[in-house]
PDB file of C-alpha atoms in Angstrom:
ATOM      1  CA  MET A   1     -81.498 125.744  55.492  1.00 46.00           C
ATOM      2  CA  SER A   2     -83.622 122.806  54.503  1.00 43.00           C
ATOM      3  CA  SER A   3     -82.627 119.286  55.871  1.00 44.00           C
ATOM      4  CA  HIS A   4     -83.502 117.713  52.515  1.00 44.00           C
ATOM      5  CA  GLU A   5     -80.629 115.497  51.365  1.00 46.00           C
ATOM      6  CA  PRO A   6     -79.615 115.601  47.658  1.00 42.00           C
ATOM      7  CA  TYR A   7     -79.796 111.862  47.517  1.00 42.00           C
ATOM      8  CA  ASP A   8     -83.493 111.718  48.549  1.00 46.00           C
ATOM      9  CA  ASP A   9     -84.718 112.098  45.012  1.00 49.00           C
ATOM     10  CA  LEU A  10     -82.104 109.840  43.329  1.00 53.00           C
ATOM     11  CA  GLU A  11     -84.246 106.706  43.485  1.00 53.00           C
ATOM     12  CA  THR A  12     -87.179 108.538  41.925  1.00 50.00           C
ATOM     13  CA  GLU A  13     -85.070 109.893  39.080  1.00 50.00           C
ATOM     14  CA  LEU A  14     -83.479 106.525  38.331  1.00 50.00           C
ATOM     15  CA  LEU A  15     -86.933 104.858  38.341  1.00 49.00           C
ATOM     16  CA  ALA A  16     -88.103 107.547  35.904  1.00 50.00           C
ATOM     17  CA  LEU A  17     -85.163 106.924  33.757  1.00 47.00           C
ATOM     18  CA  GLY A  18     -86.016 103.174  33.686  1.00 49.00           C
ATOM     19  CA  ASP A  19     -89.473 104.008  32.514  1.00 47.00           C
ATOM     20  CA  LEU A  20     -88.094 105.767  29.439  1.00 47.00           C
ATOM     21  CA  LEU A  21     -85.660 102.968  28.484  1.00 48.00           C
ATOM     22  CA  ASP A  22     -86.539  99.833  26.731  1.00 49.00           C
ATOM     23  CA  VAL A  23     -83.980  97.064  27.306  1.00 47.00           C
ATOM     24  CA  PRO A  24     -85.279  94.023  25.450  1.00 47.00           C
ATOM     25  CA  ALA A  25     -83.157  91.344  27.025  1.00 48.00           C
ATOM     26  CA  PRO A  26     -80.369  90.849  29.700  1.00 49.00           C
ATOM     27  CA  PRO A  27     -76.905  91.612  28.343  1.00 49.00           C
ATOM     28  CA  PRO A  28     -74.400  88.881  27.646  1.00 52.00           C
ATOM     29  CA  ALA A  29     -72.299  87.712  30.630  1.00 52.00           C
ATOM     30  CA  ASP A  30     -69.140  89.316  29.361  1.00 54.00           C
ATOM     31  CA  VAL A  31     -70.840  92.682  28.863  1.00 48.00           C
ATOM     32  CA  ALA A  32     -72.350  92.522  32.453  1.00 50.00           C
ATOM     33  CA  ALA A  33     -68.913  91.629  33.862  1.00 55.00           C
ATOM     34  CA  THR A  34     -67.245  94.509  32.103  1.00 54.00           C
ATOM     35  CA  VAL A  35     -69.802  97.017  33.319  1.00 46.00           C
ATOM     36  CA  ARG A  36     -69.613  95.679  36.871  1.00 51.00           C
ATOM     37  CA  ALA A  37     -65.807  95.981  36.799  1.00 56.00           C
ATOM     38  CA  ARG A  38     -66.017  99.514  35.515  1.00 52.00           C
ATOM     39  CA  LEU A  39     -68.326 100.534  38.319  1.00 49.00           C
ATOM     40  CA  THR A  40     -66.032  99.037  41.039  1.00 52.00           C
ATOM     41  CA  THR A  41     -62.793 100.431  39.637  1.00 55.00           C
ATOM     42  CA  ASP A  42     -63.843 103.958  38.637  1.00 51.00           C
ATOM     43  CA  PRO A  43     -64.357 106.072  41.788  1.00 52.00           C
ATOM     44  CA  ILE A  44     -66.919 108.825  41.823  1.00 47.00           C
ATOM     45  CA  PRO A  45     -64.956 112.173  41.799  1.00 48.00           C
ATOM     46  CA  GLU A  46     -65.010 114.186  44.918  1.00 48.00           C
ATOM     47  CA  GLU A  47     -65.228 118.037  45.062  1.00 46.00           C
ATOM     48  CA  SER A  48     -61.741 119.604  45.177  1.00 44.00           C
ATOM     49  CA  PRO A  49     -60.649 123.159  45.820  1.00 47.00           C
ATOM     50  CA  ASP A  50     -59.669 125.383  42.941  1.00 47.00           C
ATOM     51  CA  PRO A  51     -55.848 125.057  42.609  1.00 45.00           C
ATOM     52  CA  ALA A  52     -55.540 128.656  41.674  1.00 48.00           C
ATOM     53  CA  HIS A  53     -57.068 129.823  44.908  1.00 46.00           C
ATOM     54  CA  GLY A  54     -56.203 127.070  47.416  1.00 48.00           C
ATOM     55  CA  PRO A  55     -58.616 125.363  49.848  1.00 46.00           C
ATOM     56  CA  ILE A  56     -61.831 127.057  50.895  1.00 40.00           C
ATOM     57  CA  THR A  57     -61.300 128.371  54.411  1.00 43.00           C
ATOM     58  CA  GLY A  58     -63.975 131.062  54.633  1.00 42.00           C
ATOM     59  CA  PRO A  59     -67.673 130.643  55.592  1.00 44.00           C
ATOM     60  CA  VAL A  60     -70.010 129.127  53.109  1.00 40.00           C
ATOM     61  CA  ARG A  61     -72.714 131.472  51.902  1.00 41.00           C
ATOM     62  CA  PRO A  62     -76.235 130.389  52.877  1.00 41.00           C
ATOM     63  CA  HIS A  63     -77.360 130.258  49.208  1.00 40.00           C
ATOM     64  CA  ALA A  64     -74.343 128.340  47.944  1.00 40.00           C
ATOM     65  CA  ARG A  65     -75.054 124.925  46.557  1.00 41.00           C
ATOM     66  CA  PRO A  66     -73.790 122.050  48.681  1.00 40.00           C
ATOM     67  CA  PRO A  67     -70.804 120.288  47.099  1.00 40.00           C
ATOM     68  CA  ARG A  68     -72.471 116.843  47.429  1.00 39.00           C
ATOM     69  CA  ARG A  69     -75.208 117.833  44.937  1.00 40.00           C
ATOM     70  CA  ARG A  70     -72.751 117.661  42.033  1.00 40.00           C
ATOM     71  CA  THR A  71     -71.774 114.132  43.179  1.00 40.00           C
ATOM     72  CA  ARG A  72     -75.473 113.209  42.970  1.00 43.00           C
ATOM     73  CA  TRP A  73     -75.578 114.139  39.370  1.00 39.00           C
ATOM     74  CA  VAL A  74     -72.323 112.202  38.662  1.00 42.00           C
ATOM     75  CA  VAL A  75     -73.997 109.115  40.135  1.00 43.00           C
ATOM     76  CA  THR A  76     -77.092 109.636  38.009  1.00 40.00           C
ATOM     77  CA  ALA A  77     -75.112 110.265  34.829  1.00 43.00           C
ATOM     78  CA  ALA A  78     -72.820 107.209  35.517  1.00 44.00           C
ATOM     79  CA  VAL A  79     -75.905 104.912  35.946  1.00 44.00           C
ATOM     80  CA  ALA A  80     -77.497 106.368  32.780  1.00 43.00           C
ATOM     81  CA  ALA A  81     -74.289 105.757  30.840  1.00 45.00           C
ATOM     82  CA  VAL A  82     -74.088 102.148  32.060  1.00 44.00           C
ATOM     83  CA  VAL A  83     -77.645 101.444  31.127  1.00 43.00           C
ATOM     84  CA  ILE A  84     -77.100 102.919  27.610  1.00 44.00           C
ATOM     85  CA  ALA A  85     -73.869 100.968  27.171  1.00 45.00           C
ATOM     86  CA  VAL A  86     -75.573  97.663  28.137  1.00 43.00           C
ATOM     87  CA  THR A  87     -78.522  98.441  25.821  1.00 44.00           C
ATOM     88  CA  ALA A  88     -76.258  99.272  22.843  1.00 46.00           C
ATOM     89  CA  ALA A  89     -74.164  96.084  23.452  1.00 48.00           C
ATOM     90  CA  THR A  90     -76.991  93.738  22.474  1.00 49.00           C
ATOM     91  CA  PRO A  91     -78.362  93.318  18.908  1.00 48.00           C
ATOM     92  CA  GLN A  92     -81.823  94.190  20.173  1.00 48.00           C
ATOM     93  CA  GLY A  93     -80.523  97.254  22.049  1.00 46.00           C
ATOM     94  CA  ARG A  94     -78.721  98.617  19.075  1.00 44.00           C
ATOM     95  CA  ALA A  95     -82.103  98.612  17.257  1.00 46.00           C
ATOM     96  CA  VAL A  96     -83.731 100.891  19.741  1.00 52.00           C
ATOM     97  CA  VAL A  97     -80.923 103.437  20.320  1.00 56.00           C
ATOM     98  CA  GLU A  98     -82.202 106.912  19.433  1.00 71.00           C
ATOM     99  CA  ARG A  99     -80.587 110.187  18.507  1.00 88.00           C
ATOM    100  CA  ILE A 100     -81.860 113.059  20.649  1.00 89.00           C
ATOM    101  CA  LEU A 101     -82.485 116.515  19.398  1.00 88.00           C
ATOM    102  CA  ARG A 102     -83.881 119.136  21.709  1.00 90.00           C
ATOM    103  CA  PHE A 103     -85.391 122.301  20.020  1.00 92.00           C
ATOM    104  CA  ALA A 104     -88.105 124.777  20.914  1.00 93.00           C
ATOM    105  CA  GLY A 105     -88.998 123.029  24.179  1.00 93.00           C
ATOM    106  CA  ILE A 106     -89.512 119.702  22.413  1.00 94.00           C
ATOM    107  CA  GLU A 107     -87.304 116.593  22.574  1.00 92.00           C
ATOM    108  CA  LEU A 108     -87.111 114.736  19.274  1.00 93.00           C
ATOM    109  CA  ARG A 109     -86.173 111.078  19.575  1.00 93.00           C
ATOM    110  CA  ILE A 110     -85.029 109.975  16.135  1.00 93.00           C
ATOM    111  CA  GLY A 111     -84.636 106.292  15.500  1.00 93.00           C
ATOM    112  CA  ASP A 112     -83.532 104.278  12.486  1.00 91.00           C
ATOM    113  CA  THR A 113     -86.987 102.651  12.060  1.00 93.00           C
ATOM    114  CA  PRO A 114     -90.560 104.089  12.288  1.00 93.00           C
ATOM    115  CA  PRO A 115     -91.803 103.917  15.879  1.00 94.00           C
ATOM    116  CA  PRO A 116     -94.952 102.019  16.580  1.00 94.00           C
ATOM    117  CA  PRO A 117     -98.064 104.310  16.612  1.00 94.00           C
ATOM    118  CA  VAL A 118     -99.823 105.355  19.808  1.00 92.00           C
ATOM    119  CA  THR A 119    -103.337 103.941  19.872  1.00 93.00           C
ATOM    120  CA  THR A 120    -104.674 105.884  22.841  1.00 93.00           C
ATOM    121  CA  THR A 121    -105.237 109.554  23.528  1.00 93.00           C
ATOM    122  CA  ALA A 122    -104.758 111.530  26.753  1.00 92.00           C
ATOM    123  CA  PRO A 123    -105.107 115.216  27.745  1.00 93.00           C
ATOM    124  CA  LEU A 124    -102.279 117.325  28.989  1.00 92.00           C
ATOM    125  CA  PRO A 125    -101.864 117.489  32.751  1.00 89.00           C
ATOM    126  CA  GLY A 126    -104.689 119.647  34.204  1.00 91.00           C
ATOM    127  CA  GLU A 127    -105.946 120.587  30.672  1.00 94.00           C
ATOM    128  CA  ARG A 128    -109.280 122.496  30.749  1.00 93.00           C
ATOM    129  CA  THR A 129    -111.305 124.554  28.311  1.00 94.00           C
ATOM    130  CA  VAL A 130    -111.430 128.276  28.915  1.00 93.00           C
ATOM    131  CA  ALA A 131    -113.193 131.324  27.367  1.00 89.00           C
ATOM    132  CA  THR A 132    -109.960 133.318  27.394  1.00 84.00           C
ATOM    133  CA  PRO A 133    -106.484 132.209  28.315  1.00 83.00           C
ATOM    134  CA  GLY A 134    -105.984 134.184  31.501  1.00 79.00           C
ATOM    135  CA  GLN A 135    -103.642 133.343  34.361  1.00 79.00           C
ATOM    136  CA  VAL A 136    -100.858 132.040  32.084  1.00 88.00           C
ATOM    137  CA  ARG A 137     -97.092 132.528  32.308  1.00 82.00           C
ATOM    138  CA  PHE A 138     -96.604 134.359  29.028  1.00 90.00           C
ATOM    139  CA  GLN A 139     -98.262 136.621  26.321  1.00 91.00           C
ATOM    140  CA  VAL A 140    -100.589 134.493  24.248  1.00 93.00           C
ATOM    141  CA  LYS A 141    -100.599 134.838  20.451  1.00 94.00           C
ATOM    142  CA  THR A 142    -102.828 133.567  17.621  1.00 95.00           C
ATOM    143  CA  PRO A 143    -101.947 132.743  14.044  1.00 97.00           C
ATOM    144  CA  LYS A 144    -104.040 135.315  12.138  1.00 96.00           C
ATOM    145  CA  ALA A 145    -104.028 133.310   8.984  1.00 97.00           C
ATOM    146  CA  LEU A 146    -106.072 130.499  10.735  1.00 97.00           C
ATOM    147  CA  GLY A 147    -108.839 132.829  11.997  1.00 96.00           C
ATOM    148  CA  PRO A 148    -110.390 132.664  15.456  1.00 95.00           C
ATOM    149  CA  PRO A 149    -109.913 129.288  17.172  1.00 96.00           C
ATOM    150  CA  GLN A 150    -112.928 127.035  17.811  1.00 96.00           C
ATOM    151  CA  ARG A 151    -111.706 126.180  21.261  1.00 96.00           C
ATOM    152  CA  VAL A 152    -108.900 127.168  23.723  1.00 96.00           C
ATOM    153  CA  THR A 153    -107.414 125.168  26.608  1.00 96.00           C
ATOM    154  CA  VAL A 154    -104.960 125.899  29.386  1.00 94.00           C
ATOM    155  CA  ALA A 155    -102.883 123.091  30.974  1.00 92.00           C
ATOM    156  CA  ASP A 156    -100.117 122.418  33.549  1.00 89.00           C
ATOM    157  CA  ASP A 157    -100.966 125.367  35.854  1.00 88.00           C
ATOM    158  CA  GLY A 158    -100.845 127.885  33.017  1.00 90.00           C
ATOM    159  CA  GLY A 159     -97.742 126.574  31.355  1.00 90.00           C
ATOM    160  CA  VAL A 160     -99.302 125.485  28.073  1.00 94.00           C
ATOM    161  CA  VAL A 161    -102.079 127.155  25.983  1.00 95.00           C
ATOM    162  CA  SER A 162    -103.633 125.163  23.110  1.00 97.00           C
ATOM    163  CA  MET A 163    -105.943 126.455  20.374  1.00 97.00           C
ATOM    164  CA  PHE A 164    -108.079 124.169  18.124  1.00 98.00           C
ATOM    165  CA  TRP A 165    -109.556 124.589  14.684  1.00 98.00           C
ATOM    166  CA  PRO A 166    -111.744 122.213  12.596  1.00 96.00           C
ATOM    167  CA  GLY A 167    -109.950 119.452  10.711  1.00 95.00           C
ATOM    168  CA  GLY A 168    -107.608 118.505  13.561  1.00 96.00           C
ATOM    169  CA  VAL A 169    -105.488 121.736  13.525  1.00 98.00           C
ATOM    170  CA  ARG A 170    -103.894 122.408  16.893  1.00 98.00           C
ATOM    171  CA  PHE A 171    -101.607 125.223  18.045  1.00 98.00           C
ATOM    172  CA  ASP A 172     -99.673 124.786  21.348  1.00 97.00           C
ATOM    173  CA  GLN A 173     -97.641 127.605  22.919  1.00 96.00           C
ATOM    174  CA  PHE A 174     -95.569 127.389  26.089  1.00 94.00           C
ATOM    175  CA  ASP A 175     -92.831 129.307  27.856  1.00 88.00           C
ATOM    176  CA  GLY A 176     -89.232 128.714  26.990  1.00 78.00           C
ATOM    177  CA  ALA A 177     -87.948 126.732  29.900  1.00 71.00           C
ATOM    178  CA  LEU A 178     -84.594 124.943  29.630  1.00 70.00           C
ATOM    179  CA  ASP A 179     -86.200 121.554  30.141  1.00 79.00           C
ATOM    180  CA  PRO A 180     -88.391 120.212  27.279  1.00 86.00           C
ATOM    181  CA  PHE A 181     -92.158 119.970  27.693  1.00 90.00           C
ATOM    182  CA  PHE A 182     -93.083 117.607  24.758  1.00 93.00           C
ATOM    183  CA  PHE A 183     -91.349 114.687  23.166  1.00 91.00           C
ATOM    184  CA  LYS A 184     -91.859 113.217  19.736  1.00 94.00           C
ATOM    185  CA  LYS A 185     -90.719 109.805  18.431  1.00 93.00           C
ATOM    186  CA  LEU A 186     -89.633 109.882  14.861  1.00 93.00           C
ATOM    187  CA  GLY A 187     -88.280 107.492  12.223  1.00 92.00           C
ATOM    188  CA  PRO A 188     -86.471 108.269   8.990  1.00 88.00           C
ATOM    189  CA  PRO A 189     -86.151 110.666   7.256  1.00 82.00           C
ATOM    190  CA  GLY A 190     -86.506 112.889  10.389  1.00 86.00           C
ATOM    191  CA  PRO A 191     -87.351 116.656  10.569  1.00 92.00           C
ATOM    192  CA  ASP A 192     -86.724 119.225   7.849  1.00 93.00           C
ATOM    193  CA  TYR A 193     -85.109 122.528   8.704  1.00 94.00           C
ATOM    194  CA  VAL A 194     -87.170 125.543   7.538  1.00 96.00           C
ATOM    195  CA  ASP A 195     -87.440 129.224   8.277  1.00 95.00           C
ATOM    196  CA  VAL A 196     -90.400 130.999   9.882  1.00 96.00           C
ATOM    197  CA  GLY A 197     -89.505 134.609   9.063  1.00 94.00           C
ATOM    198  CA  PRO A 198     -86.237 135.283  10.904  1.00 95.00           C
ATOM    199  CA  TYR A 199     -86.703 132.218  13.184  1.00 96.00           C
ATOM    200  CA  ASP A 200     -85.314 128.724  12.833  1.00 95.00           C
ATOM    201  CA  ALA A 201     -87.946 125.991  12.639  1.00 97.00           C
ATOM    202  CA  TRP A 202     -88.367 122.214  12.060  1.00 97.00           C
ATOM    203  CA  TRP A 203     -91.084 120.602   9.980  1.00 97.00           C
ATOM    204  CA  ILE A 204     -91.956 117.080  11.012  1.00 96.00           C
ATOM    205  CA  PRO A 205     -93.828 115.305   8.125  1.00 93.00           C
ATOM    206  CA  GLY A 206     -96.285 112.504   8.703  1.00 91.00           C
ATOM    207  CA  GLU A 207     -97.839 111.082  11.859  1.00 95.00           C
ATOM    208  CA  HIS A 208     -95.686 110.366  14.883  1.00 96.00           C
ATOM    209  CA  PRO A 209     -96.069 109.547  18.630  1.00 96.00           C
ATOM    210  CA  LEU A 210     -96.301 112.626  20.873  1.00 96.00           C
ATOM    211  CA  GLY A 211     -95.852 112.724  24.628  1.00 95.00           C
ATOM    212  CA  TYR A 212     -95.461 115.207  27.456  1.00 93.00           C
ATOM    213  CA  ILE A 213     -92.614 115.299  29.889  1.00 89.00           C
ATOM    214  CA  ARG A 214     -93.722 116.019  33.486  1.00 74.00           C
ATOM    215  CA  ARG A 215     -90.785 117.839  34.684  1.00 64.00           C
ATOM    216  CA  GLU A 216     -91.449 117.583  38.384  1.00 66.00           C
ATOM    217  CA  ASP A 217     -90.384 113.923  38.452  1.00 73.00           C
ATOM    218  CA  GLY A 218     -88.984 113.304  35.011  1.00 66.00           C
ATOM    219  CA  THR A 219     -91.624 110.846  33.966  1.00 75.00           C
ATOM    220  CA  ALA A 220     -93.167 110.939  30.439  1.00 81.00           C
ATOM    221  CA  VAL A 221     -96.888 110.863  29.582  1.00 85.00           C
ATOM    222  CA  PRO A 222     -97.816 109.397  26.129  1.00 90.00           C
ATOM    223  CA  LEU A 223    -100.545 111.584  24.575  1.00 94.00           C
ATOM    224  CA  ARG A 224    -101.567 110.484  21.127  1.00 95.00           C
ATOM    225  CA  GLN A 225    -100.541 109.904  17.599  1.00 96.00           C
ATOM    226  CA  ALA A 226     -99.823 113.485  16.269  1.00 97.00           C
ATOM    227  CA  ALA A 227    -100.175 114.811  12.735  1.00 97.00           C
ATOM    228  CA  ALA A 228     -97.507 116.637  10.752  1.00 97.00           C
ATOM    229  CA  THR A 229     -96.113 119.504  12.904  1.00 98.00           C
ATOM    230  CA  LEU A 230     -94.150 122.655  12.556  1.00 98.00           C
ATOM    231  CA  ILE A 231     -92.083 123.582  15.651  1.00 98.00           C
ATOM    232  CA  TRP A 232     -90.281 126.843  16.347  1.00 97.00           C
ATOM    233  CA  ALA A 233     -89.417 129.422  19.010  1.00 95.00           C
ATOM    234  CA  GLN A 234     -89.772 133.230  19.059  1.00 93.00           C
ATOM    235  CA  ASP A 235     -87.950 135.074  21.807  1.00 87.00           C
ATOM    236  CA  THR A 236     -88.621 133.009  24.959  1.00 89.00           C
ATOM    237  CA  ILE A 237     -91.836 131.267  23.768  1.00 94.00           C
ATOM    238  CA  ASN A 238     -92.055 127.836  22.079  1.00 96.00           C
ATOM    239  CA  TYR A 239     -94.668 126.902  19.485  1.00 97.00           C
ATOM    240  CA  ARG A 240     -95.888 123.828  17.740  1.00 97.00           C
ATOM    241  CA  LEU A 241     -98.541 123.923  14.935  1.00 98.00           C
ATOM    242  CA  GLU A 242    -100.094 120.514  14.207  1.00 98.00           C
ATOM    243  CA  GLY A 243    -102.474 119.237  11.532  1.00 97.00           C
ATOM    244  CA  VAL A 244    -101.970 121.834   8.822  1.00 96.00           C
ATOM    245  CA  LYS A 245    -102.005 120.035   5.381  1.00 91.00           C
ATOM    246  CA  THR A 246     -98.667 121.239   3.869  1.00 96.00           C
ATOM    247  CA  LYS A 247     -95.319 122.589   5.057  1.00 97.00           C
ATOM    248  CA  GLU A 248     -95.889 125.808   3.083  1.00 97.00           C
ATOM    249  CA  GLU A 249     -99.269 126.409   4.652  1.00 97.00           C
ATOM    250  CA  ALA A 250     -97.922 125.799   8.136  1.00 98.00           C
ATOM    251  CA  ILE A 251     -95.067 128.347   7.599  1.00 97.00           C
ATOM    252  CA  ARG A 252     -97.614 130.825   6.264  1.00 97.00           C
ATOM    253  CA  ALA A 253     -99.700 130.448   9.360  1.00 98.00           C
ATOM    254  CA  ALA A 254     -96.660 130.613  11.675  1.00 98.00           C
ATOM    255  CA  THR A 255     -95.485 133.895  10.170  1.00 97.00           C
ATOM    256  CA  SER A 256     -98.974 135.472  10.770  1.00 97.00           C
ATOM    257  CA  LEU A 257     -98.534 135.110  14.537  1.00 95.00           C
ATOM    258  CA  GLN A 258     -99.844 138.207  16.517  1.00 90.00           C
TER     259      GLN A 258
END
């Protein structure tokens, strides 16, 4: 069994959380006092045996998860909740609170005001141009309606395949892991629900900031200002089609996937 303690990565995760939050000013003194009192009076729950079966007296299986690991996530969740509570308690903080929607491997962060545009561009982690997308984690498909792509790239150790066409059209596909790969910052009116054949989809009109979530440490990488995008999932694969002029044209291309 590894000697790695579940608390070893806690500092890294909390620092990553801090990078994703924007707290514009220190909270008022009464809010800080309330939060401090809450932390000192609410104990972190300990693991307890199942009352229906009594205390655990038998040997622990080698692959069983250590009970302390759940406590670690309780600590992380508690700190995250405190940060969010402090942020929302200030007038500036209330302005930046976002609604979170996760769909098709993408985290949509929907605010009440349009987000500031991204003025820089960055590639995906490890992105490289390839002749054919070999050594990837899933079966690669192409929207037949768009014709052969002008360029193909593979990124993140075969986790993402991207295809490019003239005019800024880009098609990303990646496997259906539980954690999101991309994030998008949106303002009103938010995404529109549409159908791609039998599959649920969201159409995101207009330009919006796009980023990539590096799952190994939880940090986020800003990528660029993205064009209007259609996102959907088929079976266990997620798709995003960016840069097609209209919602109807994007749906037509998505339904031609083969």
